[in-house]
Amino acid sequence: MLSQLFRQLIASFGICFRTVRAFFTRRLMGITSYLRRITNFSRQATKVASASVQGVAAAVKKPTRREDYIETERLFISKSFLILAAAALLLAGLLGYYVVWPFILSRFLTARFYCEDSRISAWSGRVIVYYDQEKRIPMYSGRLEEGVLQNAGKEYDEDGLLTYEGGFSDGVRSGSGVGYEAGVLVYEGQYQNGVYEGAGNLYEQGQLVYRGSFSEGLPNGMGIAYSDEKKCYEGEFVDGAYEGAGVAYDASGRMCYRGSFSKGLYDGDGTLYLADGDSIHSEFAAGKTGGVIQWYKKGRLWYDGSADDLVPDGFGEIYAPSGKAIYSGEMDRGSLDGAWMLTLTAQELREAFGEADVTETGRTGSGYLIINESLGLTVLCTFREGEEESGAYRIWFAPEENSNEAALLP
């Protein structure tokens, strides 16, 4: 009896378990199928699109029933009209975002880009391009035409300091502009192909050092050089150096040289102007006289002859203010060469004195005197003895104080 009872109970439990399992299995399968249907996005999108198209097609038909209208307190509004208005608004929004806004941005507003933004290469319009993604340090600003700077613009260094402001052509500096280094002005004037070209001003540490013509980035042509804001040279330049005809000035602004230059040095025909008002004309070579000078005092020729740079040395002539030659002979380091005169005969001495006012005294001791009054020179000459010519024996040089000849004192 008991064993039969247990068998029946076990069978009943089995039937009950299978019934419950089947119930929950069906429910679970139904839920899974529902979830699969609602998460099938392509199917849902197709249904929505199909329904939308059908709804729009139905809605835009000419309304014929009351259901085709939306009723308000006072009006009936056609559903087709509302749909068309919504479509028009959507189309206007798309046109505004993709056409109108870019046009306004490019023509009237300024776009801001990180320098690695791919849109820059094809952008047209006003822009500010930055070194950093945070857009705090500008790289350049201006107007782009298909990604290339044109017309007025600015460039900056990596610290955000202005390096250039002016014209651009195809992305390079061209036209009138101003250049800076570390925020300090270095150039203002004309550019071409990115370098100084044309008229401009060059600065060092903010001070003007050159004003004039440029070519290929260097002073070329006519210009003026400055030192401590004072003119130090005016004339021709070649590749940044004084070359050709020009005028040099000293630190006080006084003209100190006029003539030819080569590689920044006096070279060729030129005239030096001394601080005391004298001037020296010569053919210069590498900054020095070529061995012969013409020295002028108060605008009149005073010395013409050989020189060691600016010092009379060798054979030369000395002139009086009247223009008469009062000495033709040897010079020694800026003075009359007395040793040379002591080798002359009295006749040769007279010839050396040229057009000078000369007087001769009679017998005086062992000789006689020949006095060059124009020069302030007195020479004691010996008497002629037999075949031996009369010659210079002793010399006294005592020019008048403040006279031109006083400069010849040893």
mmCIF file of C-alpha atoms in Angstrom:
data_model
loop_
_atom_site.group_PDB
_atom_site.id
_atom_site.type_symbol
_atom_site.label_atom_id
_atom_site.label_comp_id
_atom_site.label_asym_id
_atom_site.label_seq_id
_atom_site.Cartn_x
_atom_site.Cartn_y
_atom_site.Cartn_z
ATOM 1 C CA MET A 1 0.000 0.000 0.000
ATOM 2 C CA LEU A 2 2.643 2.486 1.016
ATOM 3 C CA SER A 3 4.819 1.865 -1.983
ATOM 4 C CA GLN A 4 1.885 2.402 -4.299
ATOM 5 C CA LEU A 5 1.032 5.635 -2.494
ATOM 6 C CA PHE A 6 4.603 6.923 -2.886
ATOM 7 C CA ARG A 7 4.576 6.118 -6.566
ATOM 8 C CA GLN A 8 1.384 8.076 -7.099
ATOM 9 C CA LEU A 9 2.747 11.061 -5.129
ATOM 10 C CA ILE A 10 5.963 11.110 -7.149
ATOM 11 C CA ALA A 11 4.024 10.897 -10.395
ATOM 12 C CA SER A 12 1.788 13.783 -9.298
ATOM 13 C CA PHE A 13 4.795 15.953 -8.411
ATOM 14 C CA GLY A 14 6.370 15.201 -11.802
ATOM 15 C CA ILE A 15 3.181 16.219 -13.633
ATOM 16 C CA CYS A 16 2.930 19.382 -11.556
ATOM 17 C CA PHE A 17 6.624 20.327 -12.188
ATOM 18 C CA ARG A 18 6.325 19.763 -15.940
ATOM 19 C CA THR A 19 3.140 21.824 -16.053
ATOM 20 C CA VAL A 20 4.774 24.718 -14.173
ATOM 21 C CA ARG A 21 7.955 24.497 -16.301
ATOM 22 C CA ALA A 22 5.960 24.508 -19.518
ATOM 23 C CA PHE A 23 4.025 27.573 -18.313
ATOM 24 C CA PHE A 24 7.133 29.585 -17.476
ATOM 25 C CA THR A 25 8.959 28.397 -20.624
ATOM 26 C CA ARG A 26 6.103 29.691 -22.798
ATOM 27 C CA ARG A 27 6.069 32.980 -20.921
ATOM 28 C CA LEU A 28 9.856 33.354 -21.220
ATOM 29 C CA MET A 29 9.820 32.544 -24.917
ATOM 30 C CA GLY A 30 7.078 35.130 -25.451
ATOM 31 C CA ILE A 31 9.059 37.803 -23.622
ATOM 32 C CA THR A 32 12.228 36.936 -25.596
ATOM 33 C CA SER A 33 10.335 37.108 -28.888
ATOM 34 C CA TYR A 34 8.851 40.489 -27.918
ATOM 35 C CA LEU A 35 12.203 41.882 -26.967
ATOM 36 C CA ARG A 36 13.692 40.631 -30.223
ATOM 37 C CA ARG A 37 10.921 42.333 -32.189
ATOM 38 C CA ILE A 38 11.215 45.713 -30.458
ATOM 39 C CA THR A 39 15.008 45.726 -30.593
ATOM 40 C CA ASN A 40 15.110 45.015 -34.312
ATOM 41 C CA PHE A 41 15.959 48.619 -35.262
ATOM 42 C CA SER A 42 16.035 48.107 -38.994
ATOM 43 C CA ARG A 43 12.548 46.592 -38.878
ATOM 44 C CA GLN A 44 11.275 49.363 -36.625
ATOM 45 C CA ALA A 45 12.879 52.029 -38.810
ATOM 46 C CA THR A 46 11.277 50.480 -41.879
ATOM 47 C CA LYS A 47 7.872 50.436 -40.192
ATOM 48 C CA VAL A 48 8.256 54.011 -38.972
ATOM 49 C CA ALA A 49 9.479 55.231 -42.340
ATOM 50 C CA SER A 50 6.698 53.402 -44.154
ATOM 51 C CA ALA A 51 4.093 54.744 -41.760
ATOM 52 C CA SER A 52 5.562 58.241 -41.979
ATOM 53 C CA VAL A 53 5.596 58.219 -45.758
ATOM 54 C CA GLN A 54 2.043 56.916 -45.839
ATOM 55 C CA GLY A 55 1.008 59.484 -43.239
ATOM 56 C CA VAL A 56 2.704 62.329 -45.045
ATOM 57 C CA ALA A 57 1.312 61.207 -48.382
ATOM 58 C CA ALA A 58 -2.144 61.013 -46.888
ATOM 59 C CA ALA A 59 -1.717 64.248 -44.980
ATOM 60 C CA VAL A 60 -0.555 66.348 -47.890
ATOM 61 C CA LYS A 61 -3.537 65.331 -49.979
ATOM 62 C CA LYS A 62 -6.198 67.907 -50.377
ATOM 63 C CA PRO A 63 -8.266 67.723 -47.186
ATOM 64 C CA THR A 64 -11.750 66.328 -47.831
ATOM 65 C CA ARG A 65 -12.885 65.190 -44.364
ATOM 66 C CA ARG A 66 -13.184 66.778 -40.967
ATOM 67 C CA GLU A 67 -10.512 64.371 -39.735
ATOM 68 C CA ASP A 68 -8.037 66.079 -42.139
ATOM 69 C CA TYR A 69 -8.133 69.214 -39.993
ATOM 70 C CA ILE A 70 -6.936 70.137 -36.547
ATOM 71 C CA GLU A 71 -9.595 72.055 -34.715
ATOM 72 C CA THR A 72 -8.714 75.077 -32.517
ATOM 73 C CA GLU A 73 -11.061 77.406 -30.666
ATOM 74 C CA ARG A 74 -11.616 79.542 -33.763
ATOM 75 C CA LEU A 75 -9.853 77.836 -36.693
ATOM 76 C CA PHE A 76 -9.559 74.598 -38.565
ATOM 77 C CA ILE A 77 -5.947 74.057 -39.652
ATOM 78 C CA SER A 78 -5.154 71.611 -42.426
ATOM 79 C CA LYS A 79 -2.862 68.795 -41.371
ATOM 80 C CA SER A 80 -1.273 68.877 -44.842
ATOM 81 C CA PHE A 81 -0.419 72.554 -44.311
ATOM 82 C CA LEU A 82 1.229 71.808 -40.967
ATOM 83 C CA ILE A 83 3.256 68.973 -42.468
ATOM 84 C CA LEU A 84 4.406 71.127 -45.363
ATOM 85 C CA ALA A 85 5.298 73.944 -42.944
ATOM 86 C CA ALA A 86 7.286 71.510 -40.789
ATOM 87 C CA ALA A 87 9.109 70.190 -43.862
ATOM 88 C CA ALA A 88 9.843 73.741 -44.983
ATOM 89 C CA LEU A 89 11.186 74.592 -41.535
ATOM 90 C CA LEU A 90 13.359 71.468 -41.560
ATOM 91 C CA LEU A 91 14.681 72.312 -45.028
ATOM 92 C CA ALA A 92 15.321 75.907 -43.963
ATOM 93 C CA GLY A 93 17.198 74.661 -40.924
ATOM 94 C CA LEU A 94 19.386 72.388 -43.031
ATOM 95 C CA LEU A 95 20.074 75.179 -45.536
ATOM 96 C CA GLY A 96 20.854 77.568 -42.707
ATOM 97 C CA TYR A 97 23.257 75.164 -41.016
ATOM 98 C CA TYR A 98 25.059 73.877 -44.104
ATOM 99 C CA VAL A 99 24.871 76.902 -46.454
ATOM 100 C CA VAL A 100 23.785 80.171 -44.844
ATOM 101 C CA TRP A 101 25.754 79.856 -41.590
ATOM 102 C CA PRO A 102 29.075 78.937 -43.315
ATOM 103 C CA PHE A 103 28.513 81.867 -45.696
ATOM 104 C CA ILE A 104 27.886 84.306 -42.838
ATOM 105 C CA LEU A 105 30.809 82.844 -40.884
ATOM 106 C CA SER A 106 33.167 83.173 -43.833
ATOM 107 C CA ARG A 107 32.045 86.653 -44.864
ATOM 108 C CA PHE A 108 31.151 88.477 -41.707
ATOM 109 C CA LEU A 109 32.397 86.492 -38.705
ATOM 110 C CA THR A 110 35.705 84.970 -37.633
ATOM 111 C CA ALA A 111 36.190 81.211 -37.387
ATOM 112 C CA ARG A 112 38.617 79.827 -34.816
ATOM 113 C CA PHE A 113 40.628 76.670 -35.518
ATOM 114 C CA TYR A 114 43.305 74.537 -33.936
ATOM 115 C CA CYS A 115 46.280 74.484 -36.310
ATOM 116 C CA GLU A 116 45.844 70.753 -37.075
ATOM 117 C CA ASP A 117 42.159 71.081 -37.978
ATOM 118 C CA SER A 118 41.639 69.458 -41.388
ATOM 119 C CA ARG A 119 39.073 72.075 -42.388
ATOM 120 C CA ILE A 120 41.708 74.807 -42.653
ATOM 121 C CA SER A 121 43.101 73.506 -45.947
ATOM 122 C CA ALA A 122 39.871 74.283 -47.794
ATOM 123 C CA TRP A 123 38.483 77.121 -45.694
ATOM 124 C CA SER A 124 37.655 80.545 -47.105
ATOM 125 C CA GLY A 125 36.897 83.419 -44.776
ATOM 126 C CA ARG A 126 38.247 85.217 -41.735
ATOM 127 C CA VAL A 127 40.018 82.975 -39.246
ATOM 128 C CA ILE A 128 42.186 82.847 -36.166
ATOM 129 C CA VAL A 129 44.359 79.730 -36.072
ATOM 130 C CA TYR A 130 45.909 78.627 -32.768
ATOM 131 C CA TYR A 131 48.953 76.604 -31.776
ATOM 132 C CA ASP A 132 47.081 74.840 -28.959
ATOM 133 C CA GLN A 133 43.795 72.958 -28.836
ATOM 134 C CA GLU A 134 42.570 75.218 -26.042
ATOM 135 C CA LYS A 135 42.842 78.106 -28.538
ATOM 136 C CA ARG A 136 44.754 80.442 -26.255
ATOM 137 C CA ILE A 137 47.976 81.027 -28.265
ATOM 138 C CA PRO A 138 47.327 82.370 -31.783
ATOM 139 C CA MET A 139 49.460 81.276 -34.741
ATOM 140 C CA TYR A 140 48.020 83.575 -37.400
ATOM 141 C CA SER A 141 44.870 85.472 -38.235
ATOM 142 C CA GLY A 142 43.413 86.987 -41.349
ATOM 143 C CA ARG A 143 41.420 85.928 -44.355
ATOM 144 C CA LEU A 144 41.888 82.536 -45.992
ATOM 145 C CA GLU A 145 41.109 81.778 -49.599
ATOM 146 C CA GLU A 146 40.911 78.000 -49.941
ATOM 147 C CA GLY A 147 43.221 77.570 -46.976
ATOM 148 C CA VAL A 148 45.771 80.226 -47.983
ATOM 149 C CA LEU A 149 46.229 83.626 -46.336
ATOM 150 C CA GLN A 150 45.447 86.549 -48.619
ATOM 151 C CA ASN A 151 45.511 90.319 -48.072
ATOM 152 C CA ALA A 152 45.774 91.704 -44.524
ATOM 153 C CA GLY A 153 46.777 89.336 -41.730
ATOM 154 C CA LYS A 154 48.905 88.716 -38.660
ATOM 155 C CA GLU A 155 51.452 86.097 -37.601
ATOM 156 C CA TYR A 156 52.562 85.176 -34.064
ATOM 157 C CA ASP A 157 55.401 83.211 -32.462
ATOM 158 C CA GLU A 158 54.862 80.245 -30.128
ATOM 159 C CA ASP A 159 54.663 82.607 -27.148
ATOM 160 C CA GLY A 160 51.764 84.425 -28.743
ATOM 161 C CA LEU A 161 53.831 87.537 -29.525
ATOM 162 C CA LEU A 162 53.142 89.345 -32.788
ATOM 163 C CA THR A 163 55.829 88.696 -35.435
ATOM 164 C CA TYR A 164 54.185 90.276 -38.484
ATOM 165 C CA GLU A 165 51.229 92.448 -39.375
ATOM 166 C CA GLY A 166 50.533 93.390 -42.948
ATOM 167 C CA GLY A 167 49.774 92.062 -46.399
ATOM 168 C CA PHE A 168 49.901 88.472 -47.638
ATOM 169 C CA SER A 169 49.847 86.940 -51.091
ATOM 170 C CA ASP A 170 49.414 83.169 -51.436
ATOM 171 C CA GLY A 171 50.354 82.713 -47.799
ATOM 172 C CA VAL A 172 53.623 84.688 -47.815
ATOM 173 C CA ARG A 173 54.353 88.242 -46.695
ATOM 174 C CA SER A 174 53.825 90.662 -49.555
ATOM 175 C CA GLY A 175 53.029 94.349 -49.746
ATOM 176 C CA SER A 176 53.191 96.774 -46.851
ATOM 177 C CA GLY A 177 53.865 95.255 -43.440
ATOM 178 C CA VAL A 178 55.533 95.481 -40.038
ATOM 179 C CA GLY A 179 57.862 92.818 -38.610
ATOM 180 C CA TYR A 180 58.691 92.053 -34.962
ATOM 181 C CA GLU A 181 61.084 89.813 -33.014
ATOM 182 C CA ALA A 182 60.183 88.877 -29.448
ATOM 183 C CA GLY A 183 57.574 91.601 -29.618
ATOM 184 C CA VAL A 184 60.100 94.304 -30.590
ATOM 185 C CA LEU A 185 59.831 96.233 -33.865
ATOM 186 C CA VAL A 186 62.489 95.196 -36.420
ATOM 187 C CA TYR A 187 61.112 96.346 -39.776
ATOM 188 C CA GLU A 188 58.356 98.365 -41.366
ATOM 189 C CA GLY A 189 57.958 98.750 -45.082
ATOM 190 C CA GLN A 190 57.486 96.690 -48.231
ATOM 191 C CA TYR A 191 57.716 92.895 -48.533
ATOM 192 C CA GLN A 192 57.820 90.544 -51.481
ATOM 193 C CA ASN A 193 57.908 86.742 -51.358
ATOM 194 C CA GLY A 194 58.389 86.904 -47.606
ATOM 195 C CA VAL A 195 61.472 89.170 -47.533
ATOM 196 C CA TYR A 196 62.141 92.902 -47.362
ATOM 197 C CA GLU A 197 61.747 94.360 -50.846
ATOM 198 C CA GLY A 198 61.290 98.011 -51.695
ATOM 199 C CA ALA A 199 61.231 100.995 -49.353
ATOM 200 C CA GLY A 200 61.439 100.318 -45.637
ATOM 201 C CA ASN A 201 62.881 101.056 -42.211
ATOM 202 C CA LEU A 202 65.102 98.630 -40.273
ATOM 203 C CA TYR A 203 65.384 98.654 -36.476
ATOM 204 C CA GLU A 204 67.665 97.117 -33.834
ATOM 205 C CA GLN A 205 66.450 96.942 -30.261
ATOM 206 C CA GLY A 206 63.690 99.300 -31.245
ATOM 207 C CA GLN A 207 66.021 101.977 -32.641
ATOM 208 C CA LEU A 208 66.101 102.979 -36.306
ATOM 209 C CA VAL A 209 69.337 101.783 -37.994
ATOM 210 C CA TYR A 210 68.415 102.061 -41.682
ATOM 211 C CA ARG A 211 65.896 103.822 -43.882
ATOM 212 C CA GLY A 212 65.867 103.303 -47.612
ATOM 213 C CA SER A 213 65.637 100.713 -50.348
ATOM 214 C CA PHE A 214 65.746 96.918 -49.858
ATOM 215 C CA SER A 215 66.246 93.995 -52.206
ATOM 216 C CA GLU A 216 66.141 90.299 -51.271
ATOM 217 C CA GLY A 217 65.963 91.171 -47.594
ATOM 218 C CA LEU A 218 69.026 93.460 -47.469
ATOM 219 C CA PRO A 219 69.664 97.187 -47.913
ATOM 220 C CA ASN A 220 70.257 97.720 -51.619
ATOM 221 C CA GLY A 221 70.170 101.017 -53.459
ATOM 222 C CA MET A 222 69.897 104.432 -51.854
ATOM 223 C CA GLY A 223 69.490 104.630 -48.107
ATOM 224 C CA ILE A 224 70.458 106.198 -44.798
ATOM 225 C CA ALA A 225 72.170 104.362 -41.924
ATOM 226 C CA TYR A 226 71.766 105.476 -38.310
ATOM 227 C CA SER A 227 73.723 104.930 -35.094
ATOM 228 C CA ASP A 228 72.187 105.896 -31.751
ATOM 229 C CA GLU A 229 69.378 107.473 -33.765
ATOM 230 C CA LYS A 230 71.861 109.802 -35.536
ATOM 231 C CA LYS A 231 72.653 109.644 -39.241
ATOM 232 C CA CYS A 232 76.035 107.981 -39.842
ATOM 233 C CA TYR A 233 75.867 107.290 -43.586
ATOM 234 C CA GLU A 234 73.806 108.341 -46.562
ATOM 235 C CA GLY A 235 74.311 106.927 -50.022
ATOM 236 C CA GLU A 236 74.366 103.687 -51.950
ATOM 237 C CA PHE A 237 74.162 100.187 -50.458
ATOM 238 C CA VAL A 238 74.864 96.754 -51.898
ATOM 239 C CA ASP A 239 73.825 93.676 -49.882
ATOM 240 C CA GLY A 240 73.766 95.665 -46.674
ATOM 241 C CA ALA A 241 77.199 97.329 -47.029
ATOM 242 C CA TYR A 242 78.178 100.845 -48.073
ATOM 243 C CA GLU A 243 78.983 100.538 -51.777
ATOM 244 C CA GLY A 244 79.295 103.344 -54.296
ATOM 245 C CA ALA A 245 78.873 107.062 -53.713
ATOM 246 C CA GLY A 246 78.023 108.140 -50.193
ATOM 247 C CA VAL A 247 78.532 110.467 -47.243
ATOM 248 C CA ALA A 248 79.712 109.408 -43.772
ATOM 249 C CA TYR A 249 79.021 111.256 -40.515
ATOM 250 C CA ASP A 250 80.710 111.101 -37.108
ATOM 251 C CA ALA A 251 78.969 110.595 -33.753
ATOM 252 C CA SER A 252 78.110 114.287 -33.497
ATOM 253 C CA GLY A 253 76.411 114.264 -36.894
ATOM 254 C CA ARG A 254 79.219 116.153 -38.616
ATOM 255 C CA MET A 255 80.065 115.090 -42.165
ATOM 256 C CA CYS A 256 83.461 113.373 -42.065
ATOM 257 C CA TYR A 257 83.732 111.820 -45.542
ATOM 258 C CA ARG A 258 82.207 112.215 -48.971
ATOM 259 C CA GLY A 259 83.129 109.979 -51.845
ATOM 260 C CA SER A 260 83.303 106.377 -52.954
ATOM 261 C CA PHE A 261 82.866 103.300 -50.760
ATOM 262 C CA SER A 262 83.489 99.594 -51.217
ATOM 263 C CA LYS A 263 82.431 96.893 -48.743
ATOM 264 C CA GLY A 264 81.762 99.541 -46.141
ATOM 265 C CA LEU A 265 85.201 101.242 -46.400
ATOM 266 C CA TYR A 266 86.459 104.391 -48.102
ATOM 267 C CA ASP A 267 87.528 103.198 -51.518
ATOM 268 C CA GLY A 268 88.076 105.320 -54.591
ATOM 269 C CA ASP A 269 87.905 109.066 -55.012
ATOM 270 C CA GLY A 270 86.852 110.852 -51.843
ATOM 271 C CA THR A 271 87.351 113.656 -49.370
ATOM 272 C CA LEU A 272 87.855 113.479 -45.609
ATOM 273 C CA TYR A 273 86.568 116.347 -43.498
ATOM 274 C CA LEU A 274 88.562 116.906 -40.285
ATOM 275 C CA ALA A 275 87.141 118.252 -37.042
ATOM 276 C CA ASP A 276 89.188 121.475 -37.307
ATOM 277 C CA GLY A 277 87.630 122.317 -40.673
ATOM 278 C CA ASP A 278 90.443 120.982 -42.862
ATOM 279 C CA SER A 279 89.724 118.523 -45.633
ATOM 280 C CA ILE A 280 91.850 115.894 -47.336
ATOM 281 C CA HIS A 281 91.151 114.645 -50.837
ATOM 282 C CA SER A 282 92.664 111.410 -52.102
ATOM 283 C CA GLU A 283 92.178 108.147 -53.910
ATOM 284 C CA PHE A 284 91.361 105.780 -51.060
ATOM 285 C CA ALA A 285 91.933 102.046 -50.883
ATOM 286 C CA ALA A 286 90.445 99.824 -48.147
ATOM 287 C CA GLY A 287 89.826 102.802 -45.903
ATOM 288 C CA LYS A 288 93.224 104.530 -46.312
ATOM 289 C CA THR A 289 94.609 107.114 -48.683
ATOM 290 C CA GLY A 290 96.333 105.774 -51.749
ATOM 291 C CA GLY A 291 99.704 107.490 -51.041
ATOM 292 C CA VAL A 292 98.965 110.937 -52.495
ATOM 293 C CA ILE A 293 96.763 113.554 -50.856
ATOM 294 C CA GLN A 294 95.547 117.088 -51.374
ATOM 295 C CA TRP A 295 95.144 118.831 -48.028
ATOM 296 C CA TYR A 296 92.920 121.907 -47.870
ATOM 297 C CA LYS A 297 92.812 124.554 -45.148
ATOM 298 C CA LYS A 298 89.908 126.963 -45.065
ATOM 299 C CA GLY A 299 88.906 125.716 -48.479
ATOM 300 C CA ARG A 300 92.308 126.434 -50.113
ATOM 301 C CA LEU A 301 94.924 123.903 -51.153
ATOM 302 C CA TRP A 302 97.704 123.758 -48.557
ATOM 303 C CA TYR A 303 99.552 120.496 -49.324
ATOM 304 C CA ASP A 304 99.711 118.326 -52.402
ATOM 305 C CA GLY A 305 101.954 115.310 -52.413
ATOM 306 C CA SER A 306 102.943 111.986 -50.944
ATOM 307 C CA ALA A 307 101.586 110.824 -47.600
ATOM 308 C CA ASP A 308 101.539 107.937 -45.198
ATOM 309 C CA ASP A 309 97.753 107.689 -44.949
ATOM 310 C CA LEU A 310 96.892 111.180 -43.604
ATOM 311 C CA VAL A 311 100.439 112.282 -42.741
ATOM 312 C CA PRO A 312 102.513 114.166 -45.373
ATOM 313 C CA ASP A 313 105.547 112.000 -46.025
ATOM 314 C CA GLY A 314 107.739 112.028 -49.124
ATOM 315 C CA PHE A 315 107.840 114.592 -51.860
ATOM 316 C CA GLY A 316 105.154 117.266 -51.833
ATOM 317 C CA GLU A 317 104.298 120.907 -52.281
ATOM 318 C CA ILE A 318 103.104 123.435 -49.723
ATOM 319 C CA TYR A 319 100.953 126.395 -50.790
ATOM 320 C CA ALA A 320 100.304 129.771 -49.243
ATOM 321 C CA PRO A 321 96.715 131.060 -48.784
ATOM 322 C CA SER A 322 97.290 133.080 -51.948
ATOM 323 C CA GLY A 323 97.697 129.851 -53.892
ATOM 324 C CA LYS A 324 101.434 130.300 -54.514
ATOM 325 C CA ALA A 325 103.727 127.292 -54.052
ATOM 326 C CA ILE A 326 106.103 128.157 -51.203
ATOM 327 C CA TYR A 327 107.826 124.799 -50.816
ATOM 328 C CA SER A 328 108.483 121.873 -53.143
ATOM 329 C CA GLY A 329 110.487 119.175 -51.492
ATOM 330 C CA GLU A 330 110.697 116.283 -49.129
ATOM 331 C CA MET A 331 108.454 115.845 -46.070
ATOM 332 C CA ASP A 332 109.237 113.691 -43.076
ATOM 333 C CA ARG A 333 106.306 112.381 -40.990
ATOM 334 C CA GLY A 334 104.305 115.553 -41.255
ATOM 335 C CA SER A 335 107.149 118.072 -41.063
ATOM 336 C CA LEU A 336 109.690 119.636 -43.374
ATOM 337 C CA ASP A 337 112.577 117.286 -44.034
ATOM 338 C CA GLY A 338 115.503 119.360 -42.708
ATOM 339 C CA ALA A 339 118.036 116.651 -43.414
ATOM 340 C CA TRP A 340 117.047 116.702 -47.071
ATOM 341 C CA MET A 341 117.320 120.528 -47.278
ATOM 342 C CA LEU A 342 120.847 120.418 -45.845
ATOM 343 C CA THR A 343 121.874 118.414 -48.905
ATOM 344 C CA LEU A 344 120.748 121.188 -51.285
ATOM 345 C CA THR A 345 122.852 123.895 -52.901
ATOM 346 C CA ALA A 346 121.710 127.470 -52.481
ATOM 347 C CA GLN A 347 120.305 127.460 -56.005
ATOM 348 C CA GLU A 348 118.387 124.240 -55.414
ATOM 349 C CA LEU A 349 117.060 125.719 -52.197
ATOM 350 C CA ARG A 350 115.801 128.783 -54.036
ATOM 351 C CA GLU A 351 114.053 126.514 -56.546
ATOM 352 C CA ALA A 352 112.494 124.516 -53.684
ATOM 353 C CA PHE A 353 111.022 127.736 -52.280
ATOM 354 C CA GLY A 354 109.231 128.351 -55.578
ATOM 355 C CA GLU A 355 106.984 131.425 -55.476
ATOM 356 C CA ALA A 356 107.537 132.172 -51.784
ATOM 357 C CA ASP A 357 108.524 135.604 -50.587
ATOM 358 C CA VAL A 358 112.298 135.117 -50.183
ATOM 359 C CA THR A 359 114.936 137.560 -48.929
ATOM 360 C CA GLU A 360 118.682 137.142 -48.703
ATOM 361 C CA THR A 361 121.047 138.907 -46.326
ATOM 362 C CA GLY A 362 124.611 139.874 -47.018
ATOM 363 C CA ARG A 363 127.641 138.371 -45.411
ATOM 364 C CA THR A 364 127.074 137.231 -41.877
ATOM 365 C CA GLY A 365 129.994 135.466 -40.302
ATOM 366 C CA SER A 366 130.774 132.358 -42.262
ATOM 367 C CA GLY A 367 127.857 132.618 -44.677
ATOM 368 C CA TYR A 368 124.614 134.373 -45.642
ATOM 369 C CA LEU A 369 120.918 133.820 -44.950
ATOM 370 C CA ILE A 370 118.111 132.847 -47.300
ATOM 371 C CA ILE A 371 114.801 133.608 -45.600
ATOM 372 C CA ASN A 372 111.510 132.090 -46.782
ATOM 373 C CA GLU A 373 109.169 134.608 -45.179
ATOM 374 C CA SER A 374 106.027 132.849 -46.392
ATOM 375 C CA LEU A 375 107.115 129.631 -44.712
ATOM 376 C CA GLY A 376 108.860 131.136 -41.689
ATOM 377 C CA LEU A 377 112.043 129.264 -42.610
ATOM 378 C CA THR A 378 115.604 130.653 -42.375
ATOM 379 C CA VAL A 379 118.575 128.836 -43.918
ATOM 380 C CA LEU A 380 122.238 129.668 -43.327
ATOM 381 C CA CYS A 381 124.180 128.985 -46.505
ATOM 382 C CA THR A 382 127.940 128.744 -46.932
ATOM 383 C CA PHE A 383 129.872 130.872 -49.415
ATOM 384 C CA ARG A 384 131.039 129.351 -52.627
ATOM 385 C CA GLU A 385 134.664 128.339 -52.412
ATOM 386 C CA GLY A 386 136.363 127.495 -55.673
ATOM 387 C CA GLU A 387 134.339 124.883 -57.485
ATOM 388 C CA GLU A 388 132.348 124.016 -54.408
ATOM 389 C CA GLU A 389 128.803 125.361 -54.632
ATOM 390 C CA SER A 390 127.205 127.427 -51.930
ATOM 391 C CA GLY A 391 124.945 125.164 -49.880
ATOM 392 C CA ALA A 392 122.622 125.002 -46.882
ATOM 393 C CA TYR A 393 124.463 124.725 -43.628
ATOM 394 C CA ARG A 394 121.965 125.395 -40.825
ATOM 395 C CA ILE A 395 118.151 125.746 -40.653
ATOM 396 C CA TRP A 396 115.765 127.590 -38.350
ATOM 397 C CA PHE A 397 112.030 126.965 -38.646
ATOM 398 C CA ALA A 398 109.835 129.435 -36.767
ATOM 399 C CA PRO A 399 106.414 129.837 -38.433
ATOM 400 C CA GLU A 400 103.933 132.346 -37.096
ATOM 401 C CA GLU A 401 101.668 131.097 -34.337
ATOM 402 C CA ASN A 402 98.267 129.889 -35.597
ATOM 403 C CA SER A 403 99.486 130.012 -39.206
ATOM 404 C CA ASN A 404 98.975 127.084 -41.559
ATOM 405 C CA GLU A 405 102.694 126.371 -41.468
ATOM 406 C CA ALA A 406 102.611 125.934 -37.683
ATOM 407 C CA ALA A 407 101.196 122.475 -38.378
ATOM 408 C CA LEU A 408 104.580 121.528 -39.872
ATOM 409 C CA LEU A 409 106.448 121.891 -36.618
ATOM 410 C CA PRO A 410 107.999 118.565 -35.590
#
